[in-house]
Amino acid sequence: MRPPNALIPMAIAAALCLVAVPLTAGTAASARALVDAQRSVTDAHQPQYHVRPQTGWLNDPNGPFQSADGTYHVFFQHNPHGASWGNIVWGHAASKDLARWTLEAPILTDPPDYQLGGAWSGSVFELEGQPVALYTCTDKRHRQAQCLARPDDASLKTWTRDPKNPVLTAPPRGASTKNWRDPTEALRWNGATYVFVGAGGPTGGAVVAYEVTADGFAETSAPLWRAPRVLGCRRWHETGCASMMIECPDLLPLKTQGRAVKYALKLSL
């Protein structure tokens, strides 16, 4: 399977917001959802330009990925049991053309103890030639760690968690276990492979880099980027304190003229 090029995540993100989607039923259990989808075309209170579950909470798109057969996959934060945040698993939709989507069954369900607080945001990418999902797993006290899962087959419909989970258990020094999340897809640079995780603490937010090694993930000696120090902030929602926590980082290679490649750091403050 091949990872998407730089434009595919943007296209899928746009699809989440801009494409009218005639959804088809992925399983027999979703037949009623198809009826609901057809009814929603004339329902003025339902959005017409979103990939979305038929019921339940939806936020952060996770892991846009294109498999070897050309199918596009997008995963998203989803509560299948209610319209408010909680019971978070990953919703899943698949498409051949980025316009018509099939809702598949959610993944990362039936949580073990380390995921009782939910399967939070993460990424899907190739690692050693196989797709993996690297995501933030949270326990019932919402202490955060990073976990790994692998698909059971090429359809990406079902996934198995790594028996060594959590694969990253401790945040960097100065960061809180409740402010360390949203791992990126892997980036190859100067002969090594890295992933990046957002973090936050009393002195400000940072994007932490981890090198992918044969033994797992090793924190680098310094953060990729650190937000300017914010003095006197105790909560991220206080005025001027947003940079105490960095969420959803991504380091994207941008093609330029010649051989030079520049990188853009995308993040949420």
Short mmCIF file of C-alpha atoms in Angstrom, two decimals:
data_model
loop_
_atom_site.label_atom_id
_atom_site.label_comp_id
_atom_site.label_asym_id
_atom_site.label_seq_id
_atom_site.Cartn_x
_atom_site.Cartn_y
_atom_site.Cartn_z
CA MET A 1 0.00 0.00 0.00
CA ARG A 2 1.20 3.50 -0.67
CA PRO A 3 0.78 6.64 1.45
CA PRO A 4 -1.03 9.61 -0.06
CA ASN A 5 0.96 12.35 -1.69
CA ALA A 6 1.00 15.78 -0.13
CA LEU A 7 -2.24 16.83 -1.81
CA ILE A 8 -4.38 13.86 -0.81
CA PRO A 9 -4.78 14.83 2.90
CA MET A 10 -5.86 18.29 1.76
CA ALA A 11 -8.32 16.79 -0.73
CA ILE A 12 -9.84 14.51 1.87
CA ALA A 13 -10.03 17.33 4.39
CA ALA A 14 -11.88 19.33 1.76
CA ALA A 15 -14.14 16.37 1.13
CA LEU A 16 -15.07 16.37 4.77
CA CYS A 17 -16.38 19.88 4.38
CA LEU A 18 -17.23 20.47 0.76
CA VAL A 19 -18.47 17.36 -1.05
CA ALA A 20 -22.10 16.26 -1.25
CA VAL A 21 -21.92 12.58 -0.41
CA PRO A 22 -24.49 9.98 -1.46
CA LEU A 23 -23.52 7.43 1.21
CA THR A 24 -23.89 3.70 0.69
CA ALA A 25 -24.32 1.10 3.38
CA GLY A 26 -21.10 -0.65 4.39
CA THR A 27 -22.84 -3.38 6.38
CA ALA A 28 -26.33 -4.80 6.82
CA ALA A 29 -26.54 -2.98 10.12
CA SER A 30 -26.20 0.35 8.30
CA ALA A 31 -29.19 -0.17 5.98
CA ARG A 32 -31.27 2.19 8.12
CA ALA A 33 -28.44 4.73 7.85
CA LEU A 34 -28.80 4.67 4.07
CA VAL A 35 -32.50 5.46 4.39
CA ASP A 36 -31.60 8.29 6.75
CA ALA A 37 -29.04 9.57 4.23
CA GLN A 38 -31.63 9.63 1.47
CA ARG A 39 -34.10 11.41 3.74
CA SER A 40 -31.46 13.97 4.74
CA VAL A 41 -31.32 15.31 1.16
CA THR A 42 -34.61 17.10 1.84
CA ASP A 43 -33.93 17.84 5.52
CA ALA A 44 -33.03 21.50 5.88
CA HIS A 45 -31.49 20.84 9.30
CA GLN A 46 -28.87 18.34 8.09
CA PRO A 47 -25.65 19.39 6.33
CA GLN A 48 -25.40 18.32 2.69
CA TYR A 49 -21.65 18.81 2.15
CA HIS A 50 -20.02 16.59 4.76
CA VAL A 51 -18.73 13.07 5.18
CA ARG A 52 -20.43 12.26 8.44
CA PRO A 53 -21.86 9.43 10.49
CA GLN A 54 -25.64 9.16 10.49
CA THR A 55 -25.76 9.57 14.26
CA GLY A 56 -23.39 10.59 17.01
CA TRP A 57 -20.58 13.01 17.64
CA LEU A 58 -17.96 13.85 14.98
CA ASN A 59 -14.72 15.84 15.18
CA ASP A 60 -11.05 15.74 14.06
CA PRO A 61 -10.43 13.88 10.79
CA ASN A 62 -7.62 11.37 11.35
CA GLY A 63 -5.44 9.36 9.03
CA PRO A 64 -6.31 10.16 5.41
CA PHE A 65 -4.72 7.30 3.49
CA GLN A 66 -4.76 5.84 -0.02
CA SER A 67 -4.41 2.06 -0.26
CA ALA A 68 -2.73 0.12 -3.06
CA ASP A 69 -6.01 -0.44 -4.92
CA GLY A 70 -6.57 3.32 -5.10
CA THR A 71 -9.21 3.49 -2.37
CA TYR A 72 -9.15 6.61 -0.23
CA HIS A 73 -9.77 6.17 3.49
CA VAL A 74 -10.51 8.79 6.08
CA PHE A 75 -10.96 8.20 9.80
CA PHE A 76 -12.43 10.62 12.32
CA GLN A 77 -13.16 11.11 15.99
CA HIS A 78 -16.59 9.64 16.64
CA ASN A 79 -18.97 8.87 19.50
CA PRO A 80 -21.40 6.29 18.09
CA HIS A 81 -23.52 6.39 21.26
CA GLY A 82 -24.47 10.06 21.49
CA ALA A 83 -24.38 13.58 20.10
CA SER A 84 -21.86 14.86 22.66
CA TRP A 85 -18.15 14.23 23.10
CA GLY A 86 -17.30 10.94 24.82
CA ASN A 87 -16.85 7.21 24.12
CA ILE A 88 -14.44 8.22 21.37
CA VAL A 89 -13.53 5.68 18.70
CA TRP A 90 -12.45 6.18 15.08
CA GLY A 91 -15.18 6.45 12.47
CA HIS A 92 -14.22 5.23 8.99
CA ALA A 93 -15.31 6.17 5.48
CA ALA A 94 -13.90 4.95 2.15
CA SER A 95 -14.15 6.30 -1.39
CA LYS A 96 -12.88 5.60 -4.90
CA ASP A 97 -13.30 9.17 -6.13
CA LEU A 98 -13.37 11.51 -3.09
CA ALA A 99 -17.01 12.28 -3.92
CA ARG A 100 -19.01 9.15 -3.10
CA TRP A 101 -18.26 7.65 0.29
CA THR A 102 -19.12 4.40 2.01
CA LEU A 103 -19.43 4.46 5.78
CA GLU A 104 -17.62 1.50 7.30
CA ALA A 105 -17.88 0.23 10.86
CA PRO A 106 -15.92 2.25 13.44
CA ILE A 107 -12.49 0.95 14.45
CA LEU A 108 -10.55 0.93 17.75
CA THR A 109 -13.70 -0.12 19.60
CA ASP A 110 -13.96 -2.40 22.68
CA PRO A 111 -11.24 -0.46 24.52
CA PRO A 112 -8.70 -2.07 26.83
CA ASP A 113 -7.88 -0.36 30.14
CA TYR A 114 -5.34 1.99 28.59
CA GLN A 115 -8.00 3.26 26.16
CA LEU A 116 -11.05 3.58 28.43
CA GLY A 117 -10.89 7.36 27.98
CA GLY A 118 -11.05 7.05 24.21
CA ALA A 119 -9.03 6.62 21.03
CA TRP A 120 -8.08 10.22 20.37
CA SER A 121 -6.55 11.80 17.28
CA GLY A 122 -3.64 10.36 15.34
CA SER A 123 -2.48 9.41 11.87
CA VAL A 124 -2.35 6.51 9.43
CA PHE A 125 0.85 5.97 7.45
CA GLU A 126 3.18 3.29 6.14
CA LEU A 127 5.79 1.88 8.51
CA GLU A 128 8.14 -0.79 7.17
CA GLY A 129 5.91 -1.17 4.13
CA GLN A 130 2.67 -1.72 6.05
CA PRO A 131 -0.06 0.73 7.11
CA VAL A 132 -0.27 1.53 10.81
CA ALA A 133 -2.42 3.82 12.94
CA LEU A 134 -0.55 5.81 15.57
CA TYR A 135 -2.99 7.50 17.92
CA THR A 136 -3.39 8.93 21.42
CA CYS A 137 -4.91 6.41 23.81
CA THR A 138 -6.31 7.72 27.08
CA ASP A 139 -7.24 5.87 30.25
CA LYS A 140 -10.34 6.51 32.35
CA ARG A 141 -8.56 9.43 34.04
CA HIS A 142 -7.70 10.86 30.60
CA ARG A 143 -3.98 10.34 31.10
CA GLN A 144 -2.54 10.27 27.62
CA ALA A 145 -0.15 7.85 25.92
CA GLN A 146 0.53 6.92 22.31
CA CYS A 147 -0.69 3.62 20.86
CA LEU A 148 -0.25 1.66 17.66
CA ALA A 149 -2.67 -0.51 15.66
CA ARG A 150 -2.39 -2.45 12.38
CA PRO A 151 -5.10 -3.41 9.87
CA ASP A 152 -6.10 -7.06 9.66
CA ASP A 153 -6.21 -6.94 5.86
CA ALA A 154 -6.03 -4.59 2.88
CA SER A 155 -9.61 -3.34 3.35
CA LEU A 156 -8.59 -1.43 6.52
CA LYS A 157 -12.01 -2.30 7.95
CA THR A 158 -10.73 -4.00 11.10
CA TRP A 159 -7.59 -3.31 13.12
CA THR A 160 -5.63 -5.03 15.87
CA ARG A 161 -3.85 -3.10 18.61
CA ASP A 162 -0.15 -3.66 19.15
CA PRO A 163 0.45 -6.04 22.08
CA LYS A 164 3.13 -3.64 23.35
CA ASN A 165 0.67 -0.75 23.71
CA PRO A 166 1.08 1.93 24.79
CA VAL A 167 4.21 2.26 22.65
CA LEU A 168 4.95 5.68 24.20
CA THR A 169 4.05 5.92 27.88
CA ALA A 170 5.72 9.03 29.31
CA PRO A 171 5.48 12.63 28.07
CA PRO A 172 8.63 14.73 27.72
CA ARG A 173 9.98 16.44 30.80
CA GLY A 174 7.86 19.44 31.72
CA ALA A 175 4.77 18.23 29.86
CA SER A 176 1.60 16.96 31.52
CA THR A 177 0.20 13.46 30.99
CA LYS A 178 -3.06 15.23 30.14
CA ASN A 179 -1.45 17.46 27.50
CA TRP A 180 0.48 15.14 25.19
CA ARG A 181 -1.35 13.98 22.08
CA ASP A 182 -2.10 13.85 18.33
CA PRO A 183 0.88 12.01 16.76
CA THR A 184 1.66 12.79 13.12
CA GLU A 185 2.35 10.50 10.23
CA ALA A 186 5.99 9.49 9.78
CA LEU A 187 8.42 11.79 7.98
CA ARG A 188 11.66 10.57 6.41
CA TRP A 189 14.49 13.08 6.80
CA ASN A 190 18.29 12.75 6.52
CA GLY A 191 18.19 8.97 6.62
CA ALA A 192 15.95 8.70 9.68
CA THR A 193 12.19 8.44 10.24
CA TYR A 194 10.40 10.73 12.70
CA VAL A 195 6.94 11.26 14.13
CA PHE A 196 5.83 14.35 16.05
CA VAL A 197 3.47 14.77 19.02
CA GLY A 198 1.92 17.92 20.47
CA ALA A 199 2.62 18.66 24.13
CA GLY A 200 1.93 21.29 26.77
CA GLY A 201 2.98 22.24 30.25
CA PRO A 202 3.37 25.17 32.66
CA THR A 203 6.01 26.86 30.50
CA GLY A 204 4.23 26.54 27.16
CA GLY A 205 3.50 24.17 24.31
CA ALA A 206 5.90 22.25 22.11
CA VAL A 207 6.06 19.84 19.20
CA VAL A 208 8.09 16.85 20.36
CA ALA A 209 10.05 14.76 17.86
CA TYR A 210 10.49 10.98 18.14
CA GLU A 211 12.78 8.92 15.97
CA VAL A 212 11.35 5.60 14.80
CA THR A 213 13.86 2.87 15.67
CA ALA A 214 13.95 -0.91 15.56
CA ASP A 215 12.99 -0.87 19.24
CA GLY A 216 10.14 1.61 18.96
CA PHE A 217 10.11 5.40 19.34
CA ALA A 218 12.97 7.41 20.87
CA GLU A 219 12.54 11.04 21.94
CA THR A 220 15.05 13.38 20.34
CA SER A 221 17.29 15.63 22.43
CA ALA A 222 15.25 18.77 21.73
CA PRO A 223 11.70 19.62 20.60
CA LEU A 224 11.10 20.34 16.95
CA TRP A 225 9.44 23.62 17.94
CA ARG A 226 8.55 25.32 21.18
CA ALA A 227 5.91 28.02 21.63
CA PRO A 228 7.02 31.33 23.14
CA ARG A 229 7.03 31.15 26.93
CA VAL A 230 3.76 32.38 28.41
CA LEU A 231 4.02 33.75 31.94
CA GLY A 232 1.21 33.68 34.47
CA CYS A 233 -1.00 31.23 32.55
CA ARG A 234 -2.74 28.49 34.48
CA ARG A 235 -5.37 27.39 32.00
CA TRP A 236 -5.15 27.22 28.23
CA HIS A 237 -8.47 29.04 27.73
CA GLU A 238 -7.32 32.18 29.58
CA THR A 239 -6.70 35.17 27.34
CA GLY A 240 -3.28 34.92 25.70
CA CYS A 241 -2.62 31.39 26.95
CA ALA A 242 -3.50 29.31 23.90
CA SER A 243 0.14 28.41 23.22
CA MET A 244 0.35 26.48 26.49
CA MET A 245 -0.77 23.42 24.52
CA ILE A 246 0.03 22.41 20.94
CA GLU A 247 -2.41 20.08 19.20
CA CYS A 248 -2.52 18.27 15.85
CA PRO A 249 0.97 19.11 14.54
CA ASP A 250 2.05 18.12 11.03
CA LEU A 251 5.37 18.70 9.28
CA LEU A 252 4.71 18.82 5.54
CA PRO A 253 7.39 18.77 2.81
CA LEU A 254 6.79 21.40 0.15
CA LYS A 255 8.28 21.02 -3.32
CA THR A 256 10.29 23.96 -4.54
CA GLN A 257 12.26 24.69 -7.67
CA GLY A 258 15.39 22.64 -8.01
CA ARG A 259 16.31 20.04 -5.43
CA ALA A 260 15.65 22.16 -2.37
CA VAL A 261 12.73 21.06 -0.20
CA LYS A 262 11.18 23.30 2.40
CA TYR A 263 8.94 22.14 5.25
CA ALA A 264 5.80 23.73 6.65
CA LEU A 265 4.85 23.14 10.27
CA LYS A 266 1.10 23.08 10.75
CA LEU A 267 -0.30 23.07 14.28
CA SER A 268 -3.25 24.07 16.43
CA LEU A 269 -2.63 26.51 19.28
#
